[in-house]
mmCIF file of N, CA and C in Angstrom:
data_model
loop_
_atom_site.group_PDB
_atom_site.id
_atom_site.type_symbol
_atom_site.label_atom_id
_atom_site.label_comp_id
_atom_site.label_asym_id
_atom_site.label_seq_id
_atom_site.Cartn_x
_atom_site.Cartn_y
_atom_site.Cartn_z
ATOM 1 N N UNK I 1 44.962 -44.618 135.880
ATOM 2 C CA UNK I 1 45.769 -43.639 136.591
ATOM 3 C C UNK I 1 47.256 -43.786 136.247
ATOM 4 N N UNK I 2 47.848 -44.742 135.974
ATOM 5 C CA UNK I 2 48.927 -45.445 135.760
ATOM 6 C C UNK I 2 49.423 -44.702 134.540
ATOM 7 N N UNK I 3 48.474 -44.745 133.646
ATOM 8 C CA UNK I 3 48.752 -44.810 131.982
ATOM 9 C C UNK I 3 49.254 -42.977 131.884
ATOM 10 N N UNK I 4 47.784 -42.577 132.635
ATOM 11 C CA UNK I 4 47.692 -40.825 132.695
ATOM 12 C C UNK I 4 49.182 -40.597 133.224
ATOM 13 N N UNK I 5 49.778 -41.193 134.396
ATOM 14 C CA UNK I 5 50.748 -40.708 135.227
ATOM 15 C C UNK I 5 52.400 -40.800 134.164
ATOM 16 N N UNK I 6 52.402 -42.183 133.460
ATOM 17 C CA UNK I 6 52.680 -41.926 132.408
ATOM 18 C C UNK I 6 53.249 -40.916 131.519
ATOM 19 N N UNK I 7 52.198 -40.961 130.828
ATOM 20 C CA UNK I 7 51.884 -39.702 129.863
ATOM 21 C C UNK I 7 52.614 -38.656 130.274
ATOM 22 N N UNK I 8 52.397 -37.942 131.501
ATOM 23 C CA UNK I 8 52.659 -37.101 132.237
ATOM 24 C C UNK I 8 54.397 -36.720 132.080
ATOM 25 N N UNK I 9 54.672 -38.157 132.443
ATOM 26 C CA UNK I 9 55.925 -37.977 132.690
ATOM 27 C C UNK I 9 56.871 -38.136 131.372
ATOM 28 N N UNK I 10 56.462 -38.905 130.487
ATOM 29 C CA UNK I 10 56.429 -38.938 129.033
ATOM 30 C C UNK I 10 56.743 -37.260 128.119
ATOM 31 N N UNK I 11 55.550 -36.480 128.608
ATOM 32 C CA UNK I 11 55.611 -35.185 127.859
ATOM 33 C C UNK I 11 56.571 -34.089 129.009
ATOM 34 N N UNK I 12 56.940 -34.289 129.976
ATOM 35 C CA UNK I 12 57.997 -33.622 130.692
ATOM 36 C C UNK I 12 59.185 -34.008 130.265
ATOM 37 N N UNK I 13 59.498 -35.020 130.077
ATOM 38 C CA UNK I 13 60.570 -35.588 129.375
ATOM 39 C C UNK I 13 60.970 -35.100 127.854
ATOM 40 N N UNK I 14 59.746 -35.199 127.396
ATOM 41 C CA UNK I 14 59.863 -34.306 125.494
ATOM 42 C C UNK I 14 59.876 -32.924 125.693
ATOM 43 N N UNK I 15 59.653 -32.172 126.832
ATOM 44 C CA UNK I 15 59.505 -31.005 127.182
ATOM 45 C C UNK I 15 60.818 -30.453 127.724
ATOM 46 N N UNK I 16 61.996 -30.997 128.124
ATOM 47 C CA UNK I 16 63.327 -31.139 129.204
ATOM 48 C C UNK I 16 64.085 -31.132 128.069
ATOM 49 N N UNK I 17 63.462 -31.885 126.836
ATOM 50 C CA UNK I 17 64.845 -32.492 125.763
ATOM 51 C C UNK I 17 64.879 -31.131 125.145
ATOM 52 N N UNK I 18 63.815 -30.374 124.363
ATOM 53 C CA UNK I 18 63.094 -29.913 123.413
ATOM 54 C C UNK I 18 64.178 -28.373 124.647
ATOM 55 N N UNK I 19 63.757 -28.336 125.309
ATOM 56 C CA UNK I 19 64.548 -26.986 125.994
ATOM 57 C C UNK I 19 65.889 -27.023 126.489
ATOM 58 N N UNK I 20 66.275 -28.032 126.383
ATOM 59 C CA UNK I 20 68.084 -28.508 126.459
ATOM 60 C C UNK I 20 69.099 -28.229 124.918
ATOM 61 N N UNK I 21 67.775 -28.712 123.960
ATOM 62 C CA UNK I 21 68.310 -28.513 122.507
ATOM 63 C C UNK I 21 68.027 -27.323 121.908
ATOM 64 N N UNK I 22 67.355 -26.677 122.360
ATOM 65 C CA UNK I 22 66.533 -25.244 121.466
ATOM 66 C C UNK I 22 66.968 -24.136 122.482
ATOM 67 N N UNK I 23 67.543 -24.216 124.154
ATOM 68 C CA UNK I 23 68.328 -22.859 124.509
ATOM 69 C C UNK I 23 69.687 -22.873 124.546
ATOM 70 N N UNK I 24 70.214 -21.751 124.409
ATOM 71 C CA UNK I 24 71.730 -21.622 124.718
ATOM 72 C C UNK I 24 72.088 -21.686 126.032
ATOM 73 N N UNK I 25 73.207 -22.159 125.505
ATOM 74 C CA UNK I 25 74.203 -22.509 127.213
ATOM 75 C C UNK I 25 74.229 -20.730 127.335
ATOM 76 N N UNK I 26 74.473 -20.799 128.576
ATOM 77 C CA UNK I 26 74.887 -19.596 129.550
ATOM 78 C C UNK I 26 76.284 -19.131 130.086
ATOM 79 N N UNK I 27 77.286 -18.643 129.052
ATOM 80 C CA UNK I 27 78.682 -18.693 129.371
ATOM 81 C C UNK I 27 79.051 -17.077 129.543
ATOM 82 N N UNK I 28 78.247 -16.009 130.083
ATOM 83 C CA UNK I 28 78.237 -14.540 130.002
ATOM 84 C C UNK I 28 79.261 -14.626 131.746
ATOM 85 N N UNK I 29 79.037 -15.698 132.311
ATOM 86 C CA UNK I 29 80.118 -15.871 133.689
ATOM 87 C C UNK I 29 81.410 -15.804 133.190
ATOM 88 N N UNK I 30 81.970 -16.433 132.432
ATOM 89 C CA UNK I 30 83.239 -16.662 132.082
ATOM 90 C C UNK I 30 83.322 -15.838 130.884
ATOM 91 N N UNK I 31 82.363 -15.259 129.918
ATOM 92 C CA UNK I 31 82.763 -14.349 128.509
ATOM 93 C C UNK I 31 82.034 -13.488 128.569
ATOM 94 N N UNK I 32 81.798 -12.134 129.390
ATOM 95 C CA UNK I 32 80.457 -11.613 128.815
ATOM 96 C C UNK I 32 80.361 -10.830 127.923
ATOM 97 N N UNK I 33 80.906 -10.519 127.002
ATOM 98 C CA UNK I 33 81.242 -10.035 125.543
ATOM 99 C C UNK I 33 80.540 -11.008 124.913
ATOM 100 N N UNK I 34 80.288 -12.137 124.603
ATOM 101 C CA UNK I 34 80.007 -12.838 123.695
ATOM 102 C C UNK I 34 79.100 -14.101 124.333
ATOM 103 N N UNK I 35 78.018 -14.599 123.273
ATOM 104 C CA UNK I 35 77.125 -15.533 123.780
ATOM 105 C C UNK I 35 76.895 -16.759 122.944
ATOM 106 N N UNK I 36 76.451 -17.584 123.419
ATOM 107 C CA UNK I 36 76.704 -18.839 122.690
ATOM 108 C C UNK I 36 75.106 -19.839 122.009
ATOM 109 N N UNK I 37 75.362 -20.276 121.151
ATOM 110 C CA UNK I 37 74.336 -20.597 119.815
ATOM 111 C C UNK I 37 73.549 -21.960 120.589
ATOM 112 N N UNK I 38 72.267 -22.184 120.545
ATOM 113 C CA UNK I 38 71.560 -23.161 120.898
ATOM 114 C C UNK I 38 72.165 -24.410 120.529
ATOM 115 N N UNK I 39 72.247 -26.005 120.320
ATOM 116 C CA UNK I 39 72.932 -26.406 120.204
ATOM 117 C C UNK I 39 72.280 -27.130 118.304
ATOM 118 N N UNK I 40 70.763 -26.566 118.159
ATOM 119 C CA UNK I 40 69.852 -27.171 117.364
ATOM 120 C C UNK I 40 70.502 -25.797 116.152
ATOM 121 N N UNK I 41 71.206 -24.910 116.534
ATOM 122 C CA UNK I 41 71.334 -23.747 115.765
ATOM 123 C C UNK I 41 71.874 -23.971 114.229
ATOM 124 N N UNK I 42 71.742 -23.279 113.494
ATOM 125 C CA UNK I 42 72.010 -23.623 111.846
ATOM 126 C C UNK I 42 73.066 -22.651 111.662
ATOM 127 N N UNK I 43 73.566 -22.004 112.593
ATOM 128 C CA UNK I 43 74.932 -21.105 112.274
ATOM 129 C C UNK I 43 76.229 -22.361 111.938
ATOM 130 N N UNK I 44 77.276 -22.415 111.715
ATOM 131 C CA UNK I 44 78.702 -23.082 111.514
ATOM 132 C C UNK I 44 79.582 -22.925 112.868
ATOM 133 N N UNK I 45 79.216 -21.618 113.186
ATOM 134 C CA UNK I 45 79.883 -21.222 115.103
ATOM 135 C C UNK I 45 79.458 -21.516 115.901
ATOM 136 N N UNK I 46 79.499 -21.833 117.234
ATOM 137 C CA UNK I 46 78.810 -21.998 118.291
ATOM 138 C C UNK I 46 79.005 -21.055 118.856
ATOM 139 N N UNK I 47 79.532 -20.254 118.921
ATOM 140 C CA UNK I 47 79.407 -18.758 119.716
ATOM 141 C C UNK I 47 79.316 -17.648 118.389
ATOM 142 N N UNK I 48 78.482 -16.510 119.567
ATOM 143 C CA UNK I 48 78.108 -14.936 118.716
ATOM 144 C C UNK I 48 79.039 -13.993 120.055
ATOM 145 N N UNK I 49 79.073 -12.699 118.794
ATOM 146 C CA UNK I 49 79.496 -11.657 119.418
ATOM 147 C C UNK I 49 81.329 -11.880 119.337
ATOM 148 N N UNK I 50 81.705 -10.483 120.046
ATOM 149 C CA UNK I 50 82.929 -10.473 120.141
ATOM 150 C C UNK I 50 83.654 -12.191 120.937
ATOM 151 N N UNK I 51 84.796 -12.637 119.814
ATOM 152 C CA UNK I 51 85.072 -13.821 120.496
ATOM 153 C C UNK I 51 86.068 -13.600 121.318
ATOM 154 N N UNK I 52 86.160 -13.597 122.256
ATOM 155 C CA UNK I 52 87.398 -14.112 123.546
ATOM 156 C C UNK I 52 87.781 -15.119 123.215
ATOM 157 N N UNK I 53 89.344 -15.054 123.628
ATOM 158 C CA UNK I 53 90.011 -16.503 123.860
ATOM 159 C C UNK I 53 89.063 -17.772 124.192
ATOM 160 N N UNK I 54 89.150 -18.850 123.831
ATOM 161 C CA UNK I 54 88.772 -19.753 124.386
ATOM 162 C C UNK I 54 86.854 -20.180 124.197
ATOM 163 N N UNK I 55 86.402 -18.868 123.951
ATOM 164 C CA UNK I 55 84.623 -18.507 123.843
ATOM 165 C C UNK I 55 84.365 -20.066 123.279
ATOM 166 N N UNK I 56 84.831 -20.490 121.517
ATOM 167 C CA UNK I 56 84.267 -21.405 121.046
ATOM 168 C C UNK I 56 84.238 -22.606 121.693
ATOM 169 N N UNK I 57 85.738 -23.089 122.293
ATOM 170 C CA UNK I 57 85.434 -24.207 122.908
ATOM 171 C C UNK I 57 84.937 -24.614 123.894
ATOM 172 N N UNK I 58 84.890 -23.491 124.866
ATOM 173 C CA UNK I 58 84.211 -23.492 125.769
ATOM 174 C C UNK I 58 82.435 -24.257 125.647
ATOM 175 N N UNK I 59 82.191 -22.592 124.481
ATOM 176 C CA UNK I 59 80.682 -22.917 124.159
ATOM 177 C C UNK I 59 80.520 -24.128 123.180
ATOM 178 N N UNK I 60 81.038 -24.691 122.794
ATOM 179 C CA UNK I 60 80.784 -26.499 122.386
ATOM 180 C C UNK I 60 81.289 -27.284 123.099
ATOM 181 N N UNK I 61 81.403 -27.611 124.318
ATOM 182 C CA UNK I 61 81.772 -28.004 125.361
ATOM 183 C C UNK I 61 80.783 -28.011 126.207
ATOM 184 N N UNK I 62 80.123 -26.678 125.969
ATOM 185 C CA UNK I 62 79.051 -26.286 127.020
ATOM 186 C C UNK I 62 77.454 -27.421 126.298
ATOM 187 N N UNK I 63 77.380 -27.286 125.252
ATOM 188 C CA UNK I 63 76.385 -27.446 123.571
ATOM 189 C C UNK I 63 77.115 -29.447 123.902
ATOM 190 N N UNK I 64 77.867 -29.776 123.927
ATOM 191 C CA UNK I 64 78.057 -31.386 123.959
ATOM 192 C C UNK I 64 77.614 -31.910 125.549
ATOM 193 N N UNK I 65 77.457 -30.946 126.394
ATOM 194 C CA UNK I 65 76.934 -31.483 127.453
ATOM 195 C C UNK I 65 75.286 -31.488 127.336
ATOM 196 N N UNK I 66 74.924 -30.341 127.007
ATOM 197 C CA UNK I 66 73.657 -30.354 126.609
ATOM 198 C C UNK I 66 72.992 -31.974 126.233
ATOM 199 N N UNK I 67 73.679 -32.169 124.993
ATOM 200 C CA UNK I 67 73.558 -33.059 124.255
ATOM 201 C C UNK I 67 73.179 -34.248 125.411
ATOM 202 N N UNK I 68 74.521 -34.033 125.687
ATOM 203 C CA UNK I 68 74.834 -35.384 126.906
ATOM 204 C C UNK I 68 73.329 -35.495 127.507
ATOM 205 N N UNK I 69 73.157 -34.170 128.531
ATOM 206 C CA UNK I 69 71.745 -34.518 128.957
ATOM 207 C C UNK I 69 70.371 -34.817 128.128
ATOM 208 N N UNK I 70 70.759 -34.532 127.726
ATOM 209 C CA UNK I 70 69.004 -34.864 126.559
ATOM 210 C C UNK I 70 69.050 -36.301 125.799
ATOM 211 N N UNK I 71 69.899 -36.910 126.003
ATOM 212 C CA UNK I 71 70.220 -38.753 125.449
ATOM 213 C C UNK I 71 69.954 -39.359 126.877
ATOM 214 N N UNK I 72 70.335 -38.358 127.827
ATOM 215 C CA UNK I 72 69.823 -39.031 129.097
ATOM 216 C C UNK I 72 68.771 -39.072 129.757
ATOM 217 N N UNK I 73 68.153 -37.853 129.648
ATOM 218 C CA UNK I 73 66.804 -37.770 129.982
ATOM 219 C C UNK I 73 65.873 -38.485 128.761
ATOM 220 N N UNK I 74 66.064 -38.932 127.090
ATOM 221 C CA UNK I 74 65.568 -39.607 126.396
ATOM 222 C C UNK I 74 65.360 -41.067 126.684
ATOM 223 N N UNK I 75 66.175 -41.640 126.995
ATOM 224 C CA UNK I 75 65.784 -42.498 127.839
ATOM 225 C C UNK I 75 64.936 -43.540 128.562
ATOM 226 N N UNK I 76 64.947 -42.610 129.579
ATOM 227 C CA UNK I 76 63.315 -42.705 130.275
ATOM 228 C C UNK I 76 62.034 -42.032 129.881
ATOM 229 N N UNK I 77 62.370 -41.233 129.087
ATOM 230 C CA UNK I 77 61.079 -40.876 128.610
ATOM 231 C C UNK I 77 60.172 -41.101 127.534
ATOM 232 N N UNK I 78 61.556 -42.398 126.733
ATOM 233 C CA UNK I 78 60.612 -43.329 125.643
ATOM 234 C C UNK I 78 60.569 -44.507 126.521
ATOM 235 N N UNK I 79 60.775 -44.875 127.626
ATOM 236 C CA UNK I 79 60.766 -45.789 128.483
ATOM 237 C C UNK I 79 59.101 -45.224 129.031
ATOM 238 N N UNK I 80 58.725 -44.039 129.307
ATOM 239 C CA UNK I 80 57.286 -43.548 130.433
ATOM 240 C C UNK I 80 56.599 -44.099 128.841
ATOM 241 N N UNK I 81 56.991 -43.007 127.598
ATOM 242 C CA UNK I 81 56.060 -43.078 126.649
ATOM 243 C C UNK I 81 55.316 -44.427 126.285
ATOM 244 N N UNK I 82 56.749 -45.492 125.852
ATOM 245 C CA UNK I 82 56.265 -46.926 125.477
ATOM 246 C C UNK I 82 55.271 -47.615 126.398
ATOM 247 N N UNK I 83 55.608 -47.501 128.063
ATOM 248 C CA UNK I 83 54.581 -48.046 129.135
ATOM 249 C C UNK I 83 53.381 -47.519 129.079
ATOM 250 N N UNK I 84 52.939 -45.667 128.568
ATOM 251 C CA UNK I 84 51.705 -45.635 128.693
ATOM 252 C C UNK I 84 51.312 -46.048 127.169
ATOM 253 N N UNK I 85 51.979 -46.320 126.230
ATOM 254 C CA UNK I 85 51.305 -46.805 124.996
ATOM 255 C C UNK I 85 50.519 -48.068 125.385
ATOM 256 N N UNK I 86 51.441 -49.079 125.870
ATOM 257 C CA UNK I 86 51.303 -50.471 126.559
ATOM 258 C C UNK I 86 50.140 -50.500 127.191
ATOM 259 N N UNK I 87 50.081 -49.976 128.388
ATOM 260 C CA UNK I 87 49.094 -49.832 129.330
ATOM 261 C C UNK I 87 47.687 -49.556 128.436
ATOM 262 N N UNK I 88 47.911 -48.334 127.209
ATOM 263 C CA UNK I 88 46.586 -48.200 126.626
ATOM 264 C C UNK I 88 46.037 -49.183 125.983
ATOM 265 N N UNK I 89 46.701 -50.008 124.938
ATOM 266 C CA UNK I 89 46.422 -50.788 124.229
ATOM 267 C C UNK I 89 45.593 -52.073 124.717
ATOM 268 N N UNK I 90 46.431 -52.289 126.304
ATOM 269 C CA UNK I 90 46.198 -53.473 126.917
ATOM 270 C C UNK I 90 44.784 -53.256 127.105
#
């Protein structure tokens, strides 16, 4: 039960990172002319559309917090992963 519970929490964790890195921040509050690039994106900009003052740094600002969270939630979730590896093996 341990190992399963695990797991569980293991693939919520790869699931949290994987959607922190692959959606865009949400900056249409403060720019709504223009929207901003996932942080995994292969563009050179971090923002699309008409740029407003301020749009880019904002939106890599927005894209380095991202970041921030997904090293944090990584974490513990090679911390769940390694315990249910452990647990299986044992």
């Amino acid at each position: 039960m341990i190992r399963t519970t695990l797991w569980i929490l293991a693939c919520a964790g790869f699931g949290v990172i994987l959607w922190l890195l692959t959606s865009s921040p949400d900056i249409s509050s403060g720019y709504p002319r223009s929207e901003c690039r996932s942080v995994l994106s292969t563009e050179w900009s971090p923002a699309t559309g008409s740029l407003e003052d301020g749009v880019e740094t904002t939106c890599a600002s927005f894209q380095t917090r991202r970041v921030g969270w997904s090293v944090l939630v990584a974490v513990p979730t090679v911390a769940f992963a390694a315990g249910g590896m452990r647990k299986w093996s044992a």
